[in-house]
Coordinates of C-alpha atoms in Angstrom, one line a residue:
X3 CA 0.0 -0.4 -0.5
X4 CA 1.3 2.9 -1.3
X5 CA 1.1 6.0 0.2
X6 CA 1.3 9.6 -1.6
X7 CA -0.5 11.8 -0.4
X8 CA 1.8 14.5 1.5
X9 CA 1.5 15.8 5.2
X10 CA 1.2 19.4 6.1
X11 CA 2.1 18.0 9.2
X12 CA 5.2 16.3 8.0
X13 CA 6.0 19.2 5.7
X14 CA 6.3 21.7 8.7
X15 CA 7.6 19.3 10.7
X16 CA 10.1 19.3 7.6
X17 CA 14.6 20.0 9.4
X18 CA 16.6 22.6 7.8
X19 CA 20.3 21.7 9.2
X20 CA 22.4 18.8 8.7
X21 CA 22.0 17.9 5.5
X22 CA 18.2 17.7 5.3
X23 CA 16.2 18.0 2.4
X24 CA 15.9 21.9 3.4
X25 CA 18.8 22.6 4.6
X26 CA 20.8 25.1 2.1
X27 CA 23.7 26.2 4.4
X28 CA 26.5 26.3 2.1
X29 CA 29.5 29.3 0.9
X30 CA 27.2 31.4 -0.3
X31 CA 25.6 31.5 3.5
X32 CA 28.2 30.6 5.3
X33 CA 26.7 30.5 9.7
X34 CA 23.3 30.1 8.5
X35 CA 22.7 26.4 10.4
X36 CA 24.5 28.4 14.0
X37 CA 21.8 31.2 13.5
X38 CA 18.8 28.6 13.0
X39 CA 19.9 26.4 16.0
X40 CA 20.1 29.5 18.1
X41 CA 17.7 30.8 17.5
X42 CA 16.0 27.0 17.7
X43 CA 14.1 28.1 14.3
X44 CA 15.4 24.6 13.0
X45 CA 12.0 23.1 11.4
X46 CA 10.1 24.5 8.7
X47 CA 7.5 25.7 10.9
X48 CA 9.4 28.1 13.0
X49 CA 10.3 30.3 9.1
X50 CA 6.6 29.7 8.2
X51 CA 5.1 30.8 12.0
X52 CA 7.1 34.3 10.8
X53 CA 7.2 34.7 7.2
X54 CA 4.5 33.1 6.4
X55 CA 2.3 30.6 4.5
X56 CA 3.8 32.2 1.3
X57 CA 7.9 32.5 2.5
X58 CA 7.9 35.7 2.0
X59 CA 8.2 37.9 5.0
X60 CA 12.1 38.8 4.6
X61 CA 11.8 41.4 7.6
X62 CA 10.5 39.3 9.9
X63 CA 12.9 36.7 9.4
X64 CA 16.0 38.9 9.0
X65 CA 14.6 39.7 12.8
X66 CA 14.4 36.1 13.7
X67 CA 18.0 35.1 12.1
X68 CA 19.5 38.4 13.5
X69 CA 20.0 39.1 9.8
X70 CA 21.0 42.8 8.8
X71 CA 20.5 42.4 5.0
X72 CA 16.8 41.4 3.8
X73 CA 18.6 40.5 0.4
X74 CA 20.2 37.5 2.2
X75 CA 17.0 37.1 4.0
X76 CA 15.1 36.6 0.4
X77 CA 17.6 34.6 -0.9
X78 CA 16.8 31.9 1.9
X79 CA 13.3 32.2 1.5
X80 CA 13.8 32.0 -1.9
X81 CA 16.0 28.5 -1.9
X82 CA 13.7 26.7 0.7
X83 CA 10.5 27.7 -1.8
X84 CA 12.2 26.2 -4.8
X85 CA 13.1 23.5 -2.1
X86 CA 9.5 23.1 -2.0
X87 CA 7.4 20.2 -4.4
X88 CA 4.1 22.2 -5.8
X89 CA 2.4 20.1 -3.8
X90 CA 4.0 21.2 -0.6
X91 CA 3.8 25.1 -1.3
X92 CA -0.7 24.4 -2.1
X93 CA -0.9 22.7 1.3
X94 CA 1.3 25.6 2.8
X95 CA -1.2 27.9 0.8
X96 CA -4.7 25.5 2.7
X97 CA -2.8 26.4 5.8
X98 CA -2.5 30.2 5.8
X99 CA -6.0 30.0 4.2
X100 CA -7.3 28.0 7.1
X101 CA -8.1 25.0 4.9
X102 CA -5.8 23.0 5.8
X103 CA -4.2 22.1 10.2
X104 CA -1.7 19.8 11.0
X105 CA -2.2 16.9 12.8
X106 CA 0.0 14.2 14.0
X107 CA -2.7 11.5 13.0
X108 CA -1.6 13.3 9.1
X109 CA -0.7 10.1 6.9
X110 CA 3.7 9.6 7.0
X111 CA 5.4 9.6 3.8
X112 CA 6.8 6.9 2.2
X113 CA 10.2 6.3 2.9
X114 CA 12.2 3.7 0.9
X115 CA 15.7 2.8 0.3
X116 CA 17.2 1.1 -2.3
X117 CA 20.1 -1.3 -2.0
X118 CA 22.6 0.3 -4.2
X119 CA 25.4 -2.4 -5.1
X120 CA 27.4 -0.8 -7.2
X121 CA 27.2 -3.3 -10.3
X122 CA 29.4 -5.6 -7.4
X123 CA 27.5 -9.4 -7.3
X124 CA 28.2 -12.4 -5.8
X125 CA 26.4 -14.8 -4.0
X126 CA 26.7 -12.8 -0.3
X127 CA 25.7 -9.2 -2.0
X128 CA 23.4 -11.0 -3.7
X129 CA 19.7 -9.1 -3.0
X130 CA 17.4 -11.2 -4.7
X131 CA 14.8 -9.7 -6.7
X132 CA 14.3 -6.8 -3.9
X133 CA 14.5 -2.9 -5.3
X134 CA 13.2 -1.1 -2.3
X135 CA 13.5 -1.2 1.3
X136 CA 9.6 0.0 2.4
X137 CA 11.1 1.0 5.7
X138 CA 6.9 1.1 7.0
X139 CA 6.5 -3.3 5.4
X140 CA 10.6 -4.7 5.6
X141 CA 10.9 -6.9 9.0
X142 CA 14.2 -6.0 10.7
X143 CA 16.3 -9.1 10.3
X144 CA 16.1 -8.5 5.9
X145 CA 17.4 -5.0 6.3
X146 CA 19.7 -5.6 8.9
X147 CA 21.0 -7.9 5.7
X148 CA 21.1 -5.3 3.1
X149 CA 22.2 -3.1 5.3
X150 CA 25.3 -5.1 5.6
X151 CA 25.6 -6.1 2.9
X152 CA 25.4 -2.9 1.3
X153 CA 28.6 -1.6 3.6
X154 CA 30.5 -4.5 3.1
X155 CA 30.0 -4.9 -0.8
X156 CA 33.8 -3.7 -1.5
X157 CA 33.8 -6.8 0.6
X158 CA 31.9 -9.0 0.1
X159 CA 32.3 -9.1 -4.3
X160 CA 32.8 -11.7 -6.2
X161 CA 33.6 -14.5 -3.2
X162 CA 32.5 -17.8 -2.7
X163 CA 29.4 -18.0 0.2
X164 CA 31.9 -20.9 1.8
X165 CA 35.5 -21.6 1.1
X166 CA 35.0 -25.4 0.1
X167 CA 32.7 -23.6 -3.5
X168 CA 36.1 -23.3 -4.7
X169 CA 37.7 -26.3 -3.7
X170 CA 35.3 -28.3 -4.8
X171 CA 34.5 -26.5 -7.7
X172 CA 31.8 -26.3 -6.9
X173 CA 30.1 -29.6 -7.0
X174 CA 29.2 -31.6 -4.5
X175 CA 30.8 -34.5 -3.0
X176 CA 29.2 -37.3 -0.5
X177 CA 30.6 -39.7 2.1
X178 CA 30.2 -43.0 0.2
X179 CA 30.9 -45.1 3.8
X180 CA 28.1 -42.9 5.3
X181 CA 25.6 -42.8 2.4
X182 CA 25.3 -46.8 2.4
X183 CA 24.6 -46.6 6.5
X184 CA 22.1 -44.7 5.9

């Protein structure tokens, strides 16, 4: 069951720091993470509460962050707006007009991880037909095994699943004395 509905609650709780999707800090915005952490504005909700749902009140955001440059603050707001999908921006507009309200019961977005094996192969690296680990349905043991395989793919590439596989050339050998006594 795929959940494609966008949640207002999740959009508002989207983090703005530490490499998150909405993290826009780069060489053009030095000290942004520090400013956001100092003011406690580490989620999109904190910026939306000050800038409005259109993310266009640069003076208020500059005051919140302690910035002196309104132009730089407008640039930040523009970049955050560009990171939002059309659906997310529409939901924010509906939130501003009172049509949408956030709730903790909102649907949580589907999260999945593709096991990226970069062309590595072998019986120890094989994840079968698994193209995506759906974090809502995957069992813990399957998730753990895939993580181990992905993290160790270089070491596991081309290795046999047992040392005896290479020594016997893949053919099975039976002890005939044991087979006769059974």
